[in-house]
Coordinates of N, CA and C in Angstrom, one line a residue:
Chain A
G1389 N -36.6 5.2 59.6 CA -35.4 5.5 58.9 C -34.9 4.3 58.0
D1390 N -33.9 4.5 57.3 CA -33.4 3.5 56.4 C -32.8 2.3 57.2
S1391 N -32.9 1.1 56.7 CA -32.4 0.0 57.4 C -32.1 -1.2 56.5
V1392 N -31.4 -2.1 57.0 CA -31.0 -3.3 56.3 C -31.3 -4.5 57.1
T1393 N -31.9 -5.5 56.5 CA -32.2 -6.8 57.2 C -31.6 -7.9 56.4
Q1394 N -30.7 -8.7 57.1 CA -30.1 -9.8 56.4 C -30.3 -11.0 57.3
M1395 N -30.3 -12.2 56.6 CA -30.5 -13.4 57.3 C -29.4 -13.6 58.3
E1396 N -29.7 -14.1 59.4 CA -28.7 -14.4 60.4 C -28.2 -15.8 60.3
G1397 N -26.9 -15.9 60.6 CA -26.3 -17.3 60.4 C -26.2 -17.9 61.8
P1398 N -25.3 -18.8 61.9 CA -24.2 -19.0 60.9 C -24.8 -19.9 59.8
V1399 N -24.1 -19.8 58.6 CA -24.4 -20.6 57.5 C -23.2 -21.6 57.4
T1400 N -23.5 -22.9 57.4 CA -22.5 -23.9 57.3 C -22.7 -24.7 56.0
L1401 N -21.7 -24.7 55.1 CA -21.8 -25.4 53.9 C -20.6 -26.2 53.6
S1402 N -20.8 -27.2 52.7 CA -19.6 -28.0 52.2 C -19.1 -27.3 51.0
E1403 N -17.8 -27.5 50.8 CA -17.2 -26.9 49.6 C -18.0 -27.3 48.3
E1404 N -18.1 -26.3 47.4 CA -18.8 -26.5 46.1 C -20.3 -26.4 46.3
A1405 N -20.8 -26.2 47.4 CA -22.3 -26.0 47.6 C -22.7 -24.6 47.1
C1406 N -24.0 -24.4 46.9 CA -24.5 -23.1 46.5 C -24.8 -22.3 47.7
L1407 N -24.6 -21.0 47.6 CA -24.8 -20.0 48.7 C -25.8 -19.0 48.3
T1408 N -26.7 -18.7 49.2 CA -27.6 -17.5 49.1 C -27.7 -16.9 50.5
I1409 N -27.4 -15.6 50.6 CA -27.6 -14.9 51.8 C -28.6 -13.8 51.5
N1410 N -29.7 -13.8 52.2 CA -30.8 -12.8 51.9 C -30.5 -11.5 52.5
C1411 N -30.8 -10.4 51.8 CA -30.7 -9.1 52.3 C -31.9 -8.3 51.7
T1412 N -32.6 -7.6 52.6 CA -33.7 -6.7 52.2 C -33.4 -5.4 52.8
Y1413 N -33.9 -4.3 52.2 CA -33.7 -3.0 52.7 C -34.9 -2.1 52.8
T1414 N -34.9 -1.1 53.6 CA -35.9 -0.1 53.6 C -35.2 1.2 53.4
A1415 N -35.6 2.0 52.4 CA -34.9 3.2 52.2 C -35.8 4.2 51.4
T1416 N -35.5 5.4 51.5 CA -36.1 6.4 50.7 C -35.4 6.5 49.4
G1417 N -36.1 6.4 48.3 CA -35.4 6.5 47.0 C -34.7 5.2 46.6
Y1418 N -33.7 5.3 45.8 CA -33.0 4.1 45.4 C -31.5 4.3 45.6
P1419 N -31.1 3.9 46.8 CA -29.7 4.1 47.2 C -28.8 3.1 46.6
S1420 N -27.5 3.3 46.5 CA -26.5 2.3 46.2 C -26.6 1.2 47.3
L1421 N -26.3 0.0 46.9 CA -26.3 -1.2 47.8 C -25.0 -1.9 47.7
F1422 N -24.5 -2.4 48.9 CA -23.2 -3.0 48.9 C -23.2 -4.3 49.7
W1423 N -22.3 -5.2 49.4 CA -21.9 -6.3 50.2 C -20.5 -6.1 50.6
Y1424 N -20.2 -6.2 51.9 CA -18.9 -6.2 52.4 C -18.6 -7.5 53.0
V1425 N -17.3 -7.9 53.0 CA -16.8 -9.2 53.6 C -15.8 -8.9 54.6
Q1426 N -15.8 -9.6 55.7 CA -14.8 -9.5 56.8 C -14.2 -10.8 57.0
Y1427 N -13.0 -11.0 56.5 CA -12.3 -12.3 56.8 C -11.7 -12.3 58.2
P1428 N -11.5 -13.4 58.7 CA -11.0 -13.5 60.1 C -9.7 -12.7 60.3
G1429 N -9.8 -11.8 61.3 CA -8.6 -11.0 61.6 C -8.3 -9.8 60.7
E1430 N -9.3 -9.6 59.8 CA -9.0 -8.5 58.8 C -10.2 -7.4 58.9
G1431 N -9.9 -6.3 58.2 CA -11.0 -5.3 58.2 C -12.0 -5.6 57.1
L1432 N -13.1 -4.9 57.1 CA -14.1 -5.1 56.0 C -13.6 -4.7 54.7
Q1433 N -14.0 -5.5 53.7 CA -13.6 -5.2 52.3 C -14.9 -5.1 51.5
L1434 N -14.9 -4.2 50.5 CA -16.0 -4.2 49.6 C -16.0 -5.4 48.7
L1435 N -17.1 -6.2 48.7 CA -17.1 -7.3 47.9 C -17.7 -7.0 46.5
L1436 N -18.9 -6.3 46.6 CA -19.5 -5.9 45.3 C -20.5 -4.8 45.6
K1437 N -21.0 -4.2 44.6 CA -21.9 -3.1 44.7 C -22.8 -3.0 43.5
A1438 N -24.0 -2.3 43.7 CA -24.9 -2.0 42.7 C -25.4 -0.6 42.9
T1439 N -25.4 0.3 41.9 CA -25.7 1.7 42.2 C -27.1 2.0 41.7
K1440 N -27.8 1.2 41.0 CA -29.2 1.5 40.6 C -29.9 0.2 40.4
A1441 N -31.3 0.3 40.3 CA -32.2 -0.8 40.1 C -31.8 -1.6 38.9
D1442 N -31.9 -3.0 39.1 CA -31.6 -4.0 38.1 C -30.1 -4.2 37.8
D1443 N -29.3 -3.4 38.5 CA -27.8 -3.6 38.3 C -27.5 -4.9 39.0
K1444 N -26.5 -5.6 38.4 CA -25.9 -6.8 39.1 C -24.5 -6.5 39.4
G1445 N -24.2 -6.6 40.7 CA -22.8 -6.5 41.1 C -22.2 -7.9 41.1
S1446 N -20.9 -8.0 40.8 CA -20.3 -9.3 40.9 C -18.8 -9.2 41.2
N1447 N -18.3 -10.2 41.8 CA -16.8 -10.2 42.2 C -16.5 -11.5 42.8
K1448 N -15.4 -12.1 42.4 CA -14.9 -13.4 43.0 C -15.9 -14.5 43.0
G1449 N -16.8 -14.5 42.0 CA -17.8 -15.5 41.8 C -19.1 -15.2 42.5
F1450 N -19.1 -14.2 43.3 CA -20.3 -13.7 44.0 C -21.1 -12.8 43.1
E1451 N -22.4 -12.8 43.3 CA -23.3 -11.9 42.5 C -24.4 -11.5 43.4
A1452 N -24.9 -10.3 43.1 CA -26.1 -9.8 43.8 C -26.8 -8.8 42.8
T1453 N -28.1 -9.0 42.7 CA -28.9 -8.1 41.8 C -29.8 -7.2 42.6
Y1454 N -29.8 -5.9 42.3 CA -30.5 -4.9 42.9 C -32.0 -5.0 42.4
R1455 N -32.9 -5.4 43.3 CA -34.3 -5.6 42.8 C -35.2 -4.6 43.6
K1456 N -35.6 -3.6 43.0 CA -36.4 -2.6 43.7 C -37.8 -3.1 44.0
E1457 N -38.3 -4.0 43.1 CA -39.7 -4.5 43.4 C -39.8 -5.2 44.7
T1458 N -38.8 -6.0 45.0 CA -38.8 -6.7 46.3 C -37.9 -6.1 47.3
T1459 N -37.3 -4.9 47.0 CA -36.3 -4.2 47.9 C -35.3 -5.2 48.4
S1460 N -34.7 -6.0 47.5 CA -33.8 -7.0 47.9 C -32.4 -6.9 47.2
F1461 N -31.4 -7.5 47.8 CA -30.1 -7.5 47.2 C -29.4 -8.8 47.7
H1462 N -29.9 -9.9 47.4 CA -29.4 -11.2 47.9 C -28.1 -11.5 47.3
L1463 N -27.2 -12.1 48.1 CA -25.9 -12.5 47.7 C -25.9 -13.9 47.3
E1464 N -25.3 -14.3 46.2 CA -25.3 -15.6 45.7 C -23.9 -16.0 45.2
K1465 N -23.6 -17.3 45.3 CA -22.4 -17.9 44.7 C -22.8 -19.4 44.4
G1466 N -22.4 -19.8 43.2 CA -22.7 -21.1 42.8 C -21.9 -22.2 43.4
S1467 N -20.7 -21.9 43.8 CA -19.8 -23.0 44.3 C -18.9 -22.3 45.3
V1468 N -19.1 -22.5 46.6 CA -18.3 -21.9 47.6 C -17.0 -22.7 47.8
Q1469 N -16.0 -21.9 48.3 CA -14.7 -22.5 48.7 C -14.5 -22.3 50.1
V1470 N -13.5 -23.1 50.7 CA -13.2 -22.9 52.1 C -12.7 -21.5 52.4
S1471 N -12.0 -20.9 51.4 CA -11.5 -19.5 51.5 C -12.6 -18.5 51.6
D1472 N -13.8 -18.9 51.3 CA -15.0 -17.9 51.4 C -15.5 -17.8 52.8
S1473 N -15.0 -18.6 53.7 CA -15.4 -18.5 55.1 C -15.1 -17.1 55.6
A1474 N -16.2 -16.4 56.1 CA -16.0 -15.0 56.5 C -17.4 -14.5 57.0
V1475 N -17.4 -13.3 57.4 CA -18.7 -12.7 57.8 C -19.1 -11.7 56.7
Y1476 N -20.3 -11.8 56.2 CA -20.8 -11.0 55.1 C -21.8 -10.0 55.6
F1477 N -21.6 -8.7 55.1 CA -22.5 -7.6 55.6 C -23.1 -7.0 54.4
C1478 N -24.5 -6.8 54.4 CA -25.2 -6.0 53.4 C -25.2 -4.6 54.0
A1479 N -25.2 -3.6 53.1 CA -25.1 -2.2 53.6 C -25.7 -1.3 52.5
L1480 N -26.1 -0.1 53.0 CA -26.5 1.0 52.2 C -26.1 2.3 52.8
P1481 N -26.0 3.4 52.0 CA -25.5 4.7 52.6 C -26.5 5.2 53.6
K1482 N -26.0 5.9 54.6 CA -26.8 6.5 55.6 C -27.5 7.7 55.1
G1483 N -26.9 8.3 54.1 CA -27.5 9.6 53.6 C -27.0 9.7 52.2
Q1484 N -26.5 10.9 51.9 CA -26.0 11.2 50.6 C -24.6 10.7 50.4
A1485 N -24.1 10.9 49.2 CA -22.8 10.4 48.9 C -21.7 10.9 49.9
G1486 N -20.8 10.0 50.3 CA -19.8 10.4 51.2 C -20.2 10.2 52.6
T1487 N -21.4 9.7 52.9 CA -21.8 9.5 54.3 C -21.5 8.1 54.7
A1488 N -21.8 7.8 56.0 CA -21.5 6.5 56.5 C -22.5 5.5 56.0
L1489 N -22.2 4.2 56.4 CA -23.0 3.1 55.9 C -23.9 2.6 57.0
I1490 N -25.1 2.1 56.6 CA -25.9 1.3 57.5 C -25.7 -0.1 57.2
F1491 N -25.4 -0.9 58.2 CA -25.1 -2.3 57.9 C -26.2 -3.3 58.5
G1492 N -26.3 -4.4 57.8 CA -27.1 -5.5 58.4 C -26.3 -6.1 59.5
K1493 N -26.8 -7.1 60.2 CA -26.2 -7.7 61.4 C -25.0 -8.6 61.0
G1494 N -24.9 -8.9 59.7 CA -23.8 -9.8 59.3 C -24.2 -11.2 59.4
T1495 N -23.7 -12.0 58.4 CA -24.0 -13.4 58.3 C -22.6 -14.1 58.2
T1496 N -22.4 -15.0 59.2 CA -21.2 -15.8 59.2 C -21.3 -17.0 58.3
L1497 N -20.4 -17.2 57.4 CA -20.4 -18.3 56.5 C -19.2 -19.2 56.9
S1498 N -19.4 -20.4 57.1 CA -18.3 -21.4 57.3 C -18.4 -22.5 56.3
V1499 N -17.3 -22.7 55.6 CA -17.3 -23.7 54.5 C -16.2 -24.7 54.9
S1500 N -16.7 -26.0 54.8 CA -15.8 -27.0 55.2 C -15.4 -27.9 53.9
S1501 N -14.3 -28.5 53.9 CA -13.8 -29.3 52.8 C -14.3 -30.7 52.9
Chain B
G465 N -5.4 -1.2 46.2 CA -6.5 -0.4 46.8 C -6.0 0.5 47.9
A466 N -6.9 1.4 48.3 CA -6.5 2.3 49.4 C -6.4 1.5 50.7
V467 N -5.5 1.9 51.5 CA -5.2 1.2 52.8 C -5.4 2.1 54.0
V468 N -6.1 1.5 55.0 CA -6.4 2.2 56.2 C -5.8 1.4 57.4
S469 N -5.0 2.0 58.2 CA -4.5 1.3 59.3 C -5.1 1.8 60.6
Q470 N -5.0 0.9 61.6 CA -5.5 1.3 63.0 C -4.4 0.9 64.0
H471 N -4.2 1.7 65.0 CA -3.2 1.4 66.0 C -3.7 1.8 67.4
P472 N -3.7 1.0 68.4 CA -3.2 -0.4 68.3 C -4.3 -1.4 67.8
S473 N -3.9 -2.6 67.5 CA -4.9 -3.6 67.1 C -5.6 -4.2 68.3
R474 N -4.9 -4.1 69.4 CA -5.5 -4.7 70.6 C -5.0 -3.9 71.8
V475 N -5.9 -3.6 72.8 CA -5.5 -2.9 74.0 C -6.3 -3.4 75.1
I476 N -5.6 -3.6 76.2 CA -6.3 -3.9 77.5 C -5.9 -2.8 78.5
C477 N -6.9 -2.3 79.2 CA -6.6 -1.2 80.1 C -7.5 -1.4 81.4
K478 N -7.1 -0.7 82.4 CA -7.9 -0.7 83.6 C -9.0 0.3 83.6
S479 N -10.0 0.0 84.3 CA -11.2 0.9 84.4 C -10.8 2.2 84.9
G480 N -11.3 3.3 84.3 CA -10.9 4.6 84.7 C -9.8 5.3 83.9
T481 N -9.1 4.5 83.1 CA -8.0 5.1 82.3 C -8.6 5.5 80.9
S482 N -7.8 6.2 80.2 CA -8.2 6.7 78.9 C -7.3 5.9 77.8
V483 N -7.9 5.7 76.7 CA -7.3 4.9 75.6 C -7.4 5.7 74.3
K484 N -6.3 5.8 73.6 CA -6.4 6.5 72.3 C -6.2 5.5 71.2
I485 N -7.0 5.6 70.2 CA -7.0 4.7 69.0 C -6.7 5.6 67.8
E486 N -5.7 5.2 67.0 CA -5.4 6.0 65.8 C -5.9 5.3 64.5
C487 N -6.4 6.1 63.6 CA -6.8 5.6 62.3 C -6.1 6.5 61.2
R488 N -5.4 5.8 60.4 CA -4.6 6.5 59.3 C -4.9 6.0 57.9
S489 N -5.1 6.9 57.0 CA -5.2 6.5 55.6 C -3.8 6.6 55.1
L490 N -3.2 5.4 54.6 CA -1.8 5.3 54.3 C -1.4 5.9 52.9
D491 N -2.3 5.7 52.0 CA -1.9 6.1 50.6 C -2.9 7.0 49.9
F492 N -3.8 7.7 50.7 CA -4.7 8.6 50.1 C -5.1 9.6 51.2
Q493 N -5.6 10.7 50.8 CA -6.1 11.7 51.7 C -7.6 11.6 51.8
A494 N -8.1 11.3 53.0 CA -9.5 11.1 53.3 C -10.3 12.3 53.6
T495 N -11.3 12.5 52.8 CA -12.2 13.7 53.1 C -12.9 13.5 54.4
T496 N -13.3 12.3 54.6 CA -14.1 12.0 55.8 C -13.7 10.7 56.4
M497 N -13.7 10.6 57.7 CA -13.4 9.3 58.4 C -14.6 9.0 59.3
F498 N -14.9 7.8 59.5 CA -16.0 7.3 60.3 C -15.5 6.4 61.4
W499 N -16.2 6.5 62.5 CA -15.9 5.5 63.6 C -17.1 4.7 63.9
Y500 N -16.9 3.4 63.9 CA -17.9 2.4 64.1 C -17.6 1.6 65.4
R501 N -18.6 1.0 66.0 CA -18.4 0.1 67.1 C -19.1 -1.2 66.7
Q502 N -18.4 -2.3 66.9 CA -19.0 -3.6 66.6 C -19.1 -4.5 67.8
F503 N -20.3 -4.8 68.1 CA -20.6 -5.7 69.3 C -20.6 -7.1 68.8
P504 N -20.3 -8.1 69.7 CA -20.4 -9.5 69.4 C -21.7 -9.9 68.7
K505 N -21.6 -10.5 67.5 CA -22.8 -11.0 66.8 C -23.7 -9.9 66.5
K506 N -23.2 -8.6 66.4 CA -24.0 -7.5 66.1 C -23.4 -6.8 64.9
S507 N -24.2 -6.0 64.3 CA -23.6 -5.2 63.2 C -22.7 -4.1 63.7
L508 N -22.2 -3.4 62.7 CA -21.4 -2.2 63.0 C -22.4 -1.1 63.3
M509 N -22.1 -0.3 64.3 CA -23.0 0.8 64.6 C -22.1 2.1 64.5
L510 N -22.6 3.0 63.7 CA -21.9 4.2 63.5 C -21.9 5.1 64.8
M511 N -20.7 5.5 65.2 CA -20.5 6.3 66.4 C -20.5 7.8 66.0
A512 N -19.6 8.1 65.0 CA -19.4 9.5 64.7 C -18.8 9.6 63.3
T513 N -19.0 10.8 62.7 CA -18.4 11.2 61.5 C -17.4 12.3 61.7
S514 N -16.2 12.1 61.1 CA -15.1 13.0 61.4 C -14.6 13.7 60.1
N515 N -14.6 15.0 60.1 CA -14.1 15.7 58.9 C -12.8 16.5 59.4
E516 N -11.8 16.5 58.5 CA -10.6 17.2 58.9 C -10.8 18.6 59.2
G517 N -10.3 19.1 60.4 CA -10.4 20.5 60.7 C -11.7 20.9 61.3
S518 N -12.6 20.0 61.5 CA -13.9 20.4 62.1 C -14.3 19.5 63.2
K519 N -15.3 19.9 63.9 CA -15.8 19.0 65.0 C -16.5 17.8 64.5
A520 N -16.3 16.7 65.2 CA -17.0 15.4 64.7 C -18.5 15.5 65.0
T521 N -19.2 14.8 64.2 CA -20.7 14.7 64.3 C -21.0 13.4 64.9
Y522 N -21.6 13.4 66.1 CA -21.9 12.2 66.8 C -23.3 11.7 66.6
E523 N -23.4 10.4 66.6 CA -24.8 9.8 66.4 C -25.5 9.9 67.8
Q524 N -26.8 9.8 67.6 CA -27.6 9.9 68.8 C -27.3 8.8 69.8
G525 N -27.1 9.1 71.0 CA -26.8 8.1 72.1 C -25.4 7.9 72.3
V526 N -24.5 8.5 71.5 CA -23.1 8.4 71.7 C -22.6 9.6 72.5
E527 N -21.9 9.4 73.6 CA -21.5 10.4 74.5 C -20.2 11.1 73.9
K528 N -20.3 12.3 73.5 CA -19.2 13.0 72.9 C -18.1 13.3 73.9
D529 N -18.4 13.4 75.2 CA -17.4 13.7 76.2 C -16.6 12.4 76.5
K530 N -17.2 11.3 76.3 CA -16.6 10.0 76.6 C -15.7 9.5 75.4
F531 N -16.2 9.7 74.2 CA -15.6 9.3 73.0 C -15.1 10.6 72.2
L532 N -13.9 11.0 72.5 CA -13.3 12.2 71.9 C -12.7 11.9 70.6
I533 N -13.1 12.6 69.6 CA -12.6 12.4 68.2 C -11.9 13.6 67.7
N534 N -10.6 13.4 67.3 CA -9.8 14.5 66.7 C -9.4 14.1 65.3
H535 N -9.6 15.0 64.4 CA -9.2 14.8 63.0 C -8.3 15.8 62.6
A536 N -7.0 15.6 62.9 CA -6.0 16.7 62.8 C -5.5 16.9 61.3
S537 N -5.6 15.9 60.5 CA -5.1 16.0 59.2 C -6.0 15.1 58.2
L538 N -5.7 15.2 57.0 CA -6.5 14.4 56.0 C -6.1 12.9 56.0
T539 N -5.1 12.6 56.8 CA -4.7 11.2 56.9 C -4.8 10.6 58.3
L540 N -5.2 11.3 59.3 CA -5.2 10.8 60.7 C -6.4 11.3 61.4
S541 N -7.1 10.3 62.0 CA -8.2 10.6 63.0 C -7.9 9.8 64.2
T542 N -8.2 10.3 65.4 CA -8.0 9.6 66.6 C -9.3 9.5 67.4
L543 N -9.5 8.4 68.1 CA -10.7 8.2 69.0 C -10.1 8.0 70.3
T544 N -10.4 8.8 71.3 CA -10.0 8.6 72.7 C -11.2 8.2 73.5
V545 N -11.1 7.0 74.1 CA -12.1 6.6 75.1 C -11.7 7.1 76.5
T546 N -12.4 8.0 77.0 CA -12.0 8.6 78.3 C -12.7 7.9 79.4
S547 N -11.9 7.7 80.5 CA -12.4 7.1 81.7 C -13.2 5.8 81.3
A548 N -12.4 4.9 80.7 CA -13.1 3.7 80.2 C -13.6 2.8 81.3
H549 N -14.7 2.2 81.0 CA -15.3 1.2 81.9 C -15.6 -0.1 81.1
P550 N -15.8 -1.2 81.8 CA -15.9 -2.5 81.2 C -17.0 -2.5 80.1
E551 N -18.0 -1.7 80.2 CA -19.1 -1.7 79.2 C -18.6 -1.0 77.9
D552 N -17.4 -0.4 77.9 CA -16.8 0.2 76.7 C -16.0 -0.8 75.9
S553 N -15.9 -2.0 76.5 CA -15.1 -3.0 75.8 C -15.9 -3.4 74.5
S554 N -15.1 -3.4 73.4 CA -15.8 -3.6 72.1 C -14.7 -3.6 71.0
F555 N -15.2 -3.8 69.8 CA -14.3 -3.7 68.7 C -14.6 -2.4 67.9
Y556 N -13.6 -1.6 67.8 CA -13.8 -0.3 67.2 C -13.1 -0.3 65.8
I557 N -13.9 0.2 64.9 CA -13.5 0.2 63.5 C -13.6 1.5 62.9
C558 N -12.6 2.0 62.2 CA -12.7 3.2 61.5 C -12.7 3.0 60.0
S559 N -13.3 3.9 59.2 CA -13.2 3.8 57.8 C -12.9 5.2 57.3
A560 N -12.5 5.3 56.0 CA -12.1 6.6 55.4 C -12.7 6.6 54.0
T561 N -13.1 7.8 53.6 CA -13.6 7.9 52.2 C -13.1 9.2 51.6
I562 N -13.2 9.2 50.3 CA -12.9 10.4 49.5 C -14.1 10.8 48.8
Y563 N -14.6 12.0 49.1 CA -15.8 12.5 48.5 C -15.5 13.0 47.1
T564 N -16.1 12.5 46.1 CA -15.8 12.9 44.7 C -17.0 13.6 44.1
G565 N -18.1 13.6 44.8 CA -19.3 14.2 44.2 C -20.2 13.2 43.4
D566 N -19.7 12.0 43.3 CA -20.5 10.9 42.7 C -21.5 10.4 43.6
S567 N -22.4 9.6 43.1 CA -23.5 9.1 43.9 C -23.0 8.0 44.8
Y568 N -21.8 7.5 44.6 CA -21.2 6.4 45.3 C -19.8 6.7 45.7
N569 N -19.5 6.6 47.0 CA -18.1 6.8 47.4 C -17.7 5.6 48.3
E570 N -16.7 4.9 47.8 CA -16.3 3.7 48.5 C -15.6 4.1 49.8
Q571 N -15.9 3.3 50.8 CA -15.3 3.4 52.1 C -14.2 2.4 52.3
F572 N -13.1 2.7 52.9 CA -12.0 1.8 53.1 C -11.9 1.6 54.6
F573 N -11.9 0.4 55.0 CA -12.0 0.1 56.5 C -10.6 -0.3 57.0
G574 N -10.4 0.2 58.3 CA -9.3 -0.3 59.0 C -9.5 -1.7 59.6
P575 N -8.5 -2.4 60.1 CA -8.7 -3.7 60.6 C -9.3 -3.8 62.0
G576 N -9.5 -2.7 62.6 CA -10.2 -2.7 63.9 C -9.3 -2.7 65.1
T577 N -9.8 -2.3 66.2 CA -9.1 -2.3 67.5 C -9.9 -2.9 68.5
R578 N -9.4 -4.0 69.1 CA -10.1 -4.7 70.2 C -9.8 -4.0 71.5
L579 N -10.7 -3.4 72.2 CA -10.5 -2.8 73.5 C -11.2 -3.6 74.5
T580 N -10.4 -4.0 75.5 CA -10.9 -4.7 76.7 C -10.6 -3.9 77.9
V581 N -11.6 -3.5 78.7 CA -11.5 -2.8 79.9 C -11.7 -3.7 81.1
L582 N -10.7 -3.7 81.9 CA -10.8 -4.6 83.1 C -11.5 -4.0 84.3

C-alpha cells in the first residue's frame, strides 16, 4: 500500500542554519503531497502542499519540490528560527480526494538561539 | 482559516470507565471527519472515517465496539472509548474536511485530546 518515509529526528540546529528533512513516498499514481507542522500544544497545521509532479510548495520560508523521479518531497528552509521548533509530518492522501491522510512518523526540529 | 475544536483537551479516567471525546468544526460544515491516534514518537494512525448520518468506517485492527463514533451533524463527531484500559492511553486527534470534488481537500485538525487511563 501507499506509504511515507521521513527521516527520524530529532534534528537540532542553531538559529539561521539550513534545514532539510527528507521525505520519500510510495504510491500508485501521482498523489498530492503535504507537509504538516505541529507546534507544541497545538493541532497539526498544513505547512505547504504540491498537487502534481515538479510543483514547488512554499510557505513561511519553507519549500518542498514534488519529484516523481526520486519519489521525494524533501522539506527545506535556508535559515531556521527558534519559532520553527516543532514536529514536521510528511503526508499523502490515503485514497481519493476527501479521504484521510497517511503520515510519516514525524521529525522533531529543535532550534536554539 | 477553518477551526476545529476538541473537548476535553485532557482526561484521566479509571480503568473500565467510558470516555467521550467531542470534535467540532466551528466555522464550517464538514463533509467528513477523521479520527487518528498518535502514539509517542509515532505517526498518526487513522482509526476511522466518519460521515454525517452514516456509520463510521473503521480501519483494520480498530475495534468498532471499543471505539464508538457518532457523527450526528455536519459540525460534530464524537469518539467514545468504552471500557477503557491503560493500553488505550494515547493522544487522539480529529480532523475535518470539506469535499469539493477537487483532487485536493485540505484537512483541518483539532488540537487533540490526551487520554490517560489509570
